Coordinates of C-alpha atoms and ligand atoms in Angstrom, one line a residue:
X24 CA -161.8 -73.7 -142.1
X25 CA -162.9 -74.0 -146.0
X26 CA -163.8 -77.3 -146.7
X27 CA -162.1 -79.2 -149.2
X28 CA -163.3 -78.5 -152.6
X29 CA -164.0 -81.3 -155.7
X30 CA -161.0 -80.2 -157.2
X31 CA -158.7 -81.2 -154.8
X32 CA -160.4 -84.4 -154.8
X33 CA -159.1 -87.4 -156.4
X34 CA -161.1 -90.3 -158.2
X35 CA -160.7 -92.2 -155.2
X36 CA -162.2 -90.0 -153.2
X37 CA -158.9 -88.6 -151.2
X38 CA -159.4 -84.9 -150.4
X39 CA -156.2 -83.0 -150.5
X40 CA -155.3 -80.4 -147.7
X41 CA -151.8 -80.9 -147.7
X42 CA -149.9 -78.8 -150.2
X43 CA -145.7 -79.0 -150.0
X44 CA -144.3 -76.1 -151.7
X45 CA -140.3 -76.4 -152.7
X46 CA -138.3 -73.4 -152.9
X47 CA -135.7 -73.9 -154.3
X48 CA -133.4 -76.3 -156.1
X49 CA -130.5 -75.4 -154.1
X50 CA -128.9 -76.5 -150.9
X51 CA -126.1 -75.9 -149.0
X52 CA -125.5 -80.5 -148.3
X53 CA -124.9 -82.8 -150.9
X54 CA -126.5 -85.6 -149.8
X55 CA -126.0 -88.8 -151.7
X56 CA -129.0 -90.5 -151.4
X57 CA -130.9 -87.0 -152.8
X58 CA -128.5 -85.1 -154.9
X59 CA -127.0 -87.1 -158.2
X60 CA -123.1 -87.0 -157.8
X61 CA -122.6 -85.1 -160.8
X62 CA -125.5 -82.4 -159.5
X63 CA -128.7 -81.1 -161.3
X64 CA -129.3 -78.5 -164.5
X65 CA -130.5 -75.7 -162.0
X66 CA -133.6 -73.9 -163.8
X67 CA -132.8 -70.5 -164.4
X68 CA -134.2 -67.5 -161.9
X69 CA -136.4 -66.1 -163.7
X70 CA -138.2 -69.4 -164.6
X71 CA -139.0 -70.4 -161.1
X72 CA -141.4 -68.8 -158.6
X73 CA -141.0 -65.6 -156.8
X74 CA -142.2 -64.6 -153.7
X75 CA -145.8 -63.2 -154.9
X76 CA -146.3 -66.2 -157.1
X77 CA -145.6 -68.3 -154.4
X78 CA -148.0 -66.8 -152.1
X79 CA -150.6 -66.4 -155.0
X80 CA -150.9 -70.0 -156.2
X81 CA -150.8 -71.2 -152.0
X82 CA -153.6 -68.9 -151.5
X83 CA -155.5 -71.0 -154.4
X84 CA -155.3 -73.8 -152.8
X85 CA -156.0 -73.0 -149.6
X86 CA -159.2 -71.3 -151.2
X87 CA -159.5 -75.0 -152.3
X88 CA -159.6 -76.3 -149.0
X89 CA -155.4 -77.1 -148.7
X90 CA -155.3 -75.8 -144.3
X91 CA -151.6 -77.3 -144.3
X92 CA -148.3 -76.3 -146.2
X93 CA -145.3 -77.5 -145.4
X94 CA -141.9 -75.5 -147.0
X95 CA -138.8 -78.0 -148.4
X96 CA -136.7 -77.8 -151.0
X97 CA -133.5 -78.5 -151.9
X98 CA -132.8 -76.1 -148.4
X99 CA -135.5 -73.9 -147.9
X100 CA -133.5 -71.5 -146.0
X101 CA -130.6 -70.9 -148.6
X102 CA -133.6 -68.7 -150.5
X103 CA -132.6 -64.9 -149.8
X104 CA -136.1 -64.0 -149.6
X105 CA -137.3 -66.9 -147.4
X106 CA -137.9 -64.2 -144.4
X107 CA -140.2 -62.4 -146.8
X108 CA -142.1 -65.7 -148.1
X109 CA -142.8 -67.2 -144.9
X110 CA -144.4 -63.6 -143.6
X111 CA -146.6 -63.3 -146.5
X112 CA -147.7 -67.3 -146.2
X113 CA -148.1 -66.7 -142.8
X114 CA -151.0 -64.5 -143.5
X115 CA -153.1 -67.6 -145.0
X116 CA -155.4 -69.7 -142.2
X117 CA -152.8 -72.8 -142.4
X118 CA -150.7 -74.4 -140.4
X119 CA -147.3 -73.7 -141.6
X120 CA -144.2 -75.9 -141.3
X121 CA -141.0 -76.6 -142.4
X122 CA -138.5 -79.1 -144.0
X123 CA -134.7 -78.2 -143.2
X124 CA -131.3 -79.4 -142.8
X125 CA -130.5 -77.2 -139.7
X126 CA -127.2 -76.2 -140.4
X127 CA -128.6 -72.1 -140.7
X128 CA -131.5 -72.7 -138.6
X129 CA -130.8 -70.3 -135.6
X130 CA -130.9 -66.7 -137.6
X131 CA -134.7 -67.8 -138.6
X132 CA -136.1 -68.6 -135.4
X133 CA -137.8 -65.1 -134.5
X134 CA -138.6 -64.7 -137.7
X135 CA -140.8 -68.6 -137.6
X136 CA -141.7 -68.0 -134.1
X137 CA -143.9 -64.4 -135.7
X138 CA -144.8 -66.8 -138.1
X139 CA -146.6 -69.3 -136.8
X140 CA -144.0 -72.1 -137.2
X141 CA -144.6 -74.9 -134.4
X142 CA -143.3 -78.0 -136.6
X143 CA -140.1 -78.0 -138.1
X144 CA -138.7 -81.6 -139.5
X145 CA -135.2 -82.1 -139.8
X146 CA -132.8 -83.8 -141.9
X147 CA -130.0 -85.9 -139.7
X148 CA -128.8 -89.6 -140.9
X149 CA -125.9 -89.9 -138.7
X150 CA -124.8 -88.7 -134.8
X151 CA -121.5 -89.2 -136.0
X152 CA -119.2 -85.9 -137.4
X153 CA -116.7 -88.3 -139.9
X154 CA -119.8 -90.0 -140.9
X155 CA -121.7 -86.8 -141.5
X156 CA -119.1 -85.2 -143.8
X157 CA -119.2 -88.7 -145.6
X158 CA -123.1 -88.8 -146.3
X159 CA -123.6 -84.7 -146.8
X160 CA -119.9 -84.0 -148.5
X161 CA -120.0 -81.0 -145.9
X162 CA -118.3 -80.8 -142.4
X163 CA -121.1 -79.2 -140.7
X164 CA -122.4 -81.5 -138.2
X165 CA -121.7 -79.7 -135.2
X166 CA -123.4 -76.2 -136.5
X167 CA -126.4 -78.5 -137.6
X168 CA -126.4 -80.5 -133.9
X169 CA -126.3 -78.0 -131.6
X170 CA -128.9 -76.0 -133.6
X171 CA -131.3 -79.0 -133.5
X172 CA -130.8 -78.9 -129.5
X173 CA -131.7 -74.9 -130.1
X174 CA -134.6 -76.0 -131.4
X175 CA -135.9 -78.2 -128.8
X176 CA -134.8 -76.1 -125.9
X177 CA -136.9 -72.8 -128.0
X178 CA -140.5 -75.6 -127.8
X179 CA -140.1 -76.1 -131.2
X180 CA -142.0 -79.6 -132.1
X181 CA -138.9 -81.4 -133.7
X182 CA -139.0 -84.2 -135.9
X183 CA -136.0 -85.6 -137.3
X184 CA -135.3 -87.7 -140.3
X185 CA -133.0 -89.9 -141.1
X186 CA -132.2 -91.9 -144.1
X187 CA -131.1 -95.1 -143.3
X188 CA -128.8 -96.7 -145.8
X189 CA -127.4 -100.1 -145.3
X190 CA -123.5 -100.5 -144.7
X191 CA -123.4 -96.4 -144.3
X192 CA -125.5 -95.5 -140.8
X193 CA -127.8 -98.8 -140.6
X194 CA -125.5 -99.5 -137.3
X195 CA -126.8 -96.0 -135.3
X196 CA -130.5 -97.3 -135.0
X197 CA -130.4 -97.6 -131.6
X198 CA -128.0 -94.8 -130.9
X199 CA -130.9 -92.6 -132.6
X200 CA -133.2 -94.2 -130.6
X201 CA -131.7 -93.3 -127.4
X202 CA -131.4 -90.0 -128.5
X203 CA -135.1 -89.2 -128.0
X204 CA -134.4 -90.6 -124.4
X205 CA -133.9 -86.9 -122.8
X206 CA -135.7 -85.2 -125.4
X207 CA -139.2 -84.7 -126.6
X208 CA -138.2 -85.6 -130.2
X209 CA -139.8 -88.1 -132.9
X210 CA -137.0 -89.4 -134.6
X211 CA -138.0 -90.9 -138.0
X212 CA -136.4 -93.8 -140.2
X213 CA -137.3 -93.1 -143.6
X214 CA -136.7 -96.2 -146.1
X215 CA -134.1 -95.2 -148.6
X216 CA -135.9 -94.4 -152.0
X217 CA -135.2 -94.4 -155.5
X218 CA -135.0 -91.4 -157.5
X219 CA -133.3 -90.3 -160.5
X220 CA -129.4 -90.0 -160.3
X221 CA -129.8 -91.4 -156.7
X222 CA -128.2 -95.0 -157.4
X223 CA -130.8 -96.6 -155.1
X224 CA -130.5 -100.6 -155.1
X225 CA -133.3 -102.7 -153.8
X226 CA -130.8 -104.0 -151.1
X227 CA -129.2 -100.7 -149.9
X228 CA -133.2 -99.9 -148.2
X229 CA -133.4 -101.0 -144.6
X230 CA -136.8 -101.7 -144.5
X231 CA -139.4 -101.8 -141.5
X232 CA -139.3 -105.4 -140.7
X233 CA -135.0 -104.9 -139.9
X234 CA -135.3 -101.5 -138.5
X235 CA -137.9 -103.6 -135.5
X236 CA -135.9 -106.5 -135.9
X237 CA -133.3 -104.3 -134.4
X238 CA -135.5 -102.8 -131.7
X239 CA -136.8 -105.8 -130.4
X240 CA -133.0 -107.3 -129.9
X241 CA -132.5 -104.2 -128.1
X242 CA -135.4 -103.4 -125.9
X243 CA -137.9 -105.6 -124.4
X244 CA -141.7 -106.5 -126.1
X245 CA -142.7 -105.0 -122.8
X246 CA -141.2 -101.6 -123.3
X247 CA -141.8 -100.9 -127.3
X248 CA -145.1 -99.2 -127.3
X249 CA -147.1 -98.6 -129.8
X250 CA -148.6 -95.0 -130.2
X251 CA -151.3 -93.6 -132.0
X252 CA -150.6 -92.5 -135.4
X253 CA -152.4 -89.4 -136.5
X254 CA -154.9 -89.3 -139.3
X255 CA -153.0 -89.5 -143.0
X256 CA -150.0 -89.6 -140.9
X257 CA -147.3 -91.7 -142.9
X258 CA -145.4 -93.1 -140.6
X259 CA -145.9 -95.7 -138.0
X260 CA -145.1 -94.4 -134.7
X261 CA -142.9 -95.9 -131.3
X262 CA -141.8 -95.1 -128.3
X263 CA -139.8 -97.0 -125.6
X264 CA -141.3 -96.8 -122.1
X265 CA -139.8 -94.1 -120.3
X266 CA -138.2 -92.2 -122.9
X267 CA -139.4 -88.5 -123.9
X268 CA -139.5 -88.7 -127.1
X269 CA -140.2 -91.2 -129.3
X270 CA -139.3 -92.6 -132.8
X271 CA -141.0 -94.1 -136.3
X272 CA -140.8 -95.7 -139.6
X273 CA -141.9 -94.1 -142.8
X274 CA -142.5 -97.4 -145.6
X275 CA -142.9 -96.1 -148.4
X276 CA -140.8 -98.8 -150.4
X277 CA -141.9 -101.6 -148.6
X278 CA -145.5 -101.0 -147.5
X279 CA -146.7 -97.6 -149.1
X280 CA -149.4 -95.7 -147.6
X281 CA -150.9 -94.4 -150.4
X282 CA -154.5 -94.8 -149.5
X283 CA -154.3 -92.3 -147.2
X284 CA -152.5 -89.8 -149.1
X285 CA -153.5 -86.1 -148.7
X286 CA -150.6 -84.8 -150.3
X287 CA -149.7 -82.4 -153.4
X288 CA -146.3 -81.3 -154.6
X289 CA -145.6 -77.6 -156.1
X290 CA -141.8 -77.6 -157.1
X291 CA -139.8 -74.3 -157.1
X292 CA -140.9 -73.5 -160.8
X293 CA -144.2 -74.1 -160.1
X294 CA -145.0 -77.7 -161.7
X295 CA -147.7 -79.2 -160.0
X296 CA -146.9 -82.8 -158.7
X297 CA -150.0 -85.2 -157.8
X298 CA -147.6 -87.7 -156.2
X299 CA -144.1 -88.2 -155.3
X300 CA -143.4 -90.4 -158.0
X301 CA -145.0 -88.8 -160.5
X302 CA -143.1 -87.8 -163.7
X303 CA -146.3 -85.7 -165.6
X304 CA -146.3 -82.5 -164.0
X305 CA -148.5 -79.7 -164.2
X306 CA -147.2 -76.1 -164.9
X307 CA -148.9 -74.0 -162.7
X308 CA -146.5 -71.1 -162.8
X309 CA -146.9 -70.7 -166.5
X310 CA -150.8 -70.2 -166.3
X311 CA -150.1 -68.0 -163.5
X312 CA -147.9 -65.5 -165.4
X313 CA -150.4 -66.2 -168.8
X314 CA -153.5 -65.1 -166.5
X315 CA -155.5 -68.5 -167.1
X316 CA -157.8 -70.1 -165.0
X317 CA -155.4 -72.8 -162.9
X318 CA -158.5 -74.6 -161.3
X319 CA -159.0 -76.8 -164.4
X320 CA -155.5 -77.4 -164.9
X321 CA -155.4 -78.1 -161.1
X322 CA -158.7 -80.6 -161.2
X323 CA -156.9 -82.5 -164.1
X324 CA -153.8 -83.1 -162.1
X325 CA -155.4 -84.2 -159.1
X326 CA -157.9 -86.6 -161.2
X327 CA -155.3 -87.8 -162.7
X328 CA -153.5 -89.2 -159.7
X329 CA -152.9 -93.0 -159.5
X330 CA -154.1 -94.9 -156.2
X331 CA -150.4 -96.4 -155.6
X332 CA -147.1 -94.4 -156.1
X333 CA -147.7 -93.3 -159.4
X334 CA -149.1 -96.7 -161.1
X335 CA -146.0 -98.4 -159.7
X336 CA -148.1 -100.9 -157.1
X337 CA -145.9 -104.0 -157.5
X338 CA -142.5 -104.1 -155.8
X339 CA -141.4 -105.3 -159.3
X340 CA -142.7 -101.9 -161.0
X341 CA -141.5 -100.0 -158.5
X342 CA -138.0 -101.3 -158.1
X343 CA -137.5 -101.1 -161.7
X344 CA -135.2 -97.8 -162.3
X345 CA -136.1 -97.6 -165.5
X346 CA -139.4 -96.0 -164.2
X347 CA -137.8 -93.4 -162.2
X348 CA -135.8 -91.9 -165.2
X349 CA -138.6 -89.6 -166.3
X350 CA -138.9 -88.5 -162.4
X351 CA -136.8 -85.5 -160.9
X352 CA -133.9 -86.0 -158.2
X353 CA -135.4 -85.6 -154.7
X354 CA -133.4 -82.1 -154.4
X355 CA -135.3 -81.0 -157.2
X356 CA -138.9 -82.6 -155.6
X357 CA -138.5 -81.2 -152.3
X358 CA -139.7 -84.2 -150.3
Ligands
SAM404 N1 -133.1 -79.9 -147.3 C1 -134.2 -80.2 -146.5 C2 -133.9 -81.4 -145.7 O1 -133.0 -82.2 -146.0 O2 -134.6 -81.6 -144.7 C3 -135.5 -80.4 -147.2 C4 -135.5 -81.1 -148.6 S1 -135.1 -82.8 -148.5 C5 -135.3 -83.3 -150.2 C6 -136.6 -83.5 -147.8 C7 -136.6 -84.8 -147.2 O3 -136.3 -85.8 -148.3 C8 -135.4 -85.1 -146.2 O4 -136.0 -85.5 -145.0 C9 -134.6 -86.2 -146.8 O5 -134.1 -87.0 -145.9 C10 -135.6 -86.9 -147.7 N2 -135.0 -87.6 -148.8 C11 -134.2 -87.2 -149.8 N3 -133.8 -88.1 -150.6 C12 -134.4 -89.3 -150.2 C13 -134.4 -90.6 -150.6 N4 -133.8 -91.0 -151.7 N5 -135.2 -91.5 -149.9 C14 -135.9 -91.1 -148.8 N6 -135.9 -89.9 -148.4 C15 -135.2 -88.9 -149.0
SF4_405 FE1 -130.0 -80.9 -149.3 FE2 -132.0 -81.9 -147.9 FE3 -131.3 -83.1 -150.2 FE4 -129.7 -83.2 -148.1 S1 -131.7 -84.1 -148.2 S2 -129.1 -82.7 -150.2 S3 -130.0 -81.3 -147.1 S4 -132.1 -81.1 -150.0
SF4_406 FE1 -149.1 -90.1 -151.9 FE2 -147.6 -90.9 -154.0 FE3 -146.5 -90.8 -151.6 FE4 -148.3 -92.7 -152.2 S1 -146.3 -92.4 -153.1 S2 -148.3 -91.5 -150.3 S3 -149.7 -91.5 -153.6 S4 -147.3 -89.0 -152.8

């Protein structure tokens, strides 16, 4: 395993071996809390990465010490050529997952099987079909349900997350809880963050302290255990005695992790993002078509990143949307 090189090292001395790489800016949900009502200015084909770039500038940074890539998008799977992307990545020494909303799931799974796929996150915020057509604007809960059970009965390691939004699916905590009862699934909360054209309000988030508030009224001290979480792992991790599976909290509004970050962002037209909340970008794809050297334009970005959620370390900075504007949409982000 290469280890990782000064360039992917920040001034704060956090190597970076994670690299999430967005497909596309496309997807077949319309999520509310990711895509803006009125939708996004989709960049034109030609001016976003193709298969061979995609493999080319991964291969950089695994050279750079990157052993983990994780593919989102928008939906990763609407991409024509996904089949043909994820065979050549698979040919890199990484661990390769993937970030998808399920609902055309089942014609990959030979194909991420051959490739080396073992962790596949999934996008689910309610167990309810009315309620799913409400958040996603698309009736597809069923197709998207049983394929996550597909998933879990091929050995797939499952991970699903779920937005939680208050007065929309804050009420289904427990029910998703119970759900990893018979099955060996983490099922995460993620808290509900803002983005451009995402109409976040402070008091729409339902934030770690309420999520536990809820556990503990429904299970007892006794049987909430606490696991292990893994190294730059960004959730905080639960299970309830006697249940397969087991569930967690991602907190990034309310208690960000950011010290531990390992993570890099390369959009679908190949702008390199040093953290989530970043709005400078890096365009990588341009160099890359204008044959110039990428690993100085790759050190700068990564220097360049801030300790805390892009300079916004206060709860005041951060919940001010002004400094979101300048940001993408999540759909556009990938995640
Ligand atoms: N379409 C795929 C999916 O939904 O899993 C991959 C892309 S999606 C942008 C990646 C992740 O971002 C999903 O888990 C989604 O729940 C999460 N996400 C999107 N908007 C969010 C927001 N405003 N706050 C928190 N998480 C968000
Ligand atoms: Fe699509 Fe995923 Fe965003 Fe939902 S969260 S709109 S499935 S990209
Ligand atoms: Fe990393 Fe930025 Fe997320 Fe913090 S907010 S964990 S620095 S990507």
């Amino acid at each position: 395993m290469t280890s990782i090189k000064p360039i992917l090292t920040d001034s704060f001395g956090r190597g970076h071996n994670y690299l999430r790489i967005s497909l596309t800016e496309r997807c077949n949900l319309r999520c509310s809390y990711c895509m803006p009502q009125e939708g996004v200015t989709l960049t034109p084909k030609p001016q976003l990465m193709n298969a061979e770039e995609i493999f080319s500038l991964a291969a950089l940074f695994v050279k750079n010490g990157v052993n983990k890539i994780r593919l989102t998008g928008g939906e990763p799977l609407v991409r024509k050529d996904f089949p043909d992307i994820l065979s050549r990545l698979s040919q890199l020494p990484v661990q390769l997952s993937l970030t998808s909303n399920a609902f055309s799931i089942d014609r990959h799974i030979p194909l991420l099987k051959d490739s080396g796929v073992h962790s596949i996150n999934i996008s689910l915020d309610t167990l309810q079909a009315k309620r799913f057509q409400e958040i996603t604007f698309r009736n597809y809960f069923d197709q998207v349900h049983q394929n996550i059970l597909k998933l879990i009965r091929e050995g797939f390691n499952v991970k699903i997350n779920a937005v939680l939004m208050k007065g929309i699916n804050d009420d289904e905590i427990i029910d998703f809880i119970n759900f990893t009862k018979d099955y060996p699934i983490s099922f995460r909360f993620i808290e509900f963050m803002p983005f451009d054209g995402n109409k976040w309000k402070r008091d729409k988030t339902v934030t770690f302290e309420e999520i536990m508030k809820e556990v503990h009224k429904n299970f007892s001290t006794d049987n909430i255990i606490r696991l292990d979480d893994a190294p730059n792992d960004t959730a905080k991790n639960f299970k309830i005695n006697g249940f397969e599976g087991s569930f967690a909290i991602i907190s990034t509004v309310t208690n960000p992790f950011c010290d531990t970050c390992n993570r890099l962002r390369l959009t679908a037209n190949g702008q390199l993002k040093n953290c989530l909340f970043s709005d400078k970008e890096s365009d990588l794809l341009s160099a890359l078509r204008n044959k110039e050297d990428l690993e100085p334009i790759i050190k700068k970005a990564v220097i360049g990143k801030y300790a805390i959620r892009s300079g916004m370390d206060s709860n005041e900075s951060f919940e001010d949307l002004q400094n979101h504007k300048k940001n993408r949409s999540m759909i556009t982000i990938g995640g």
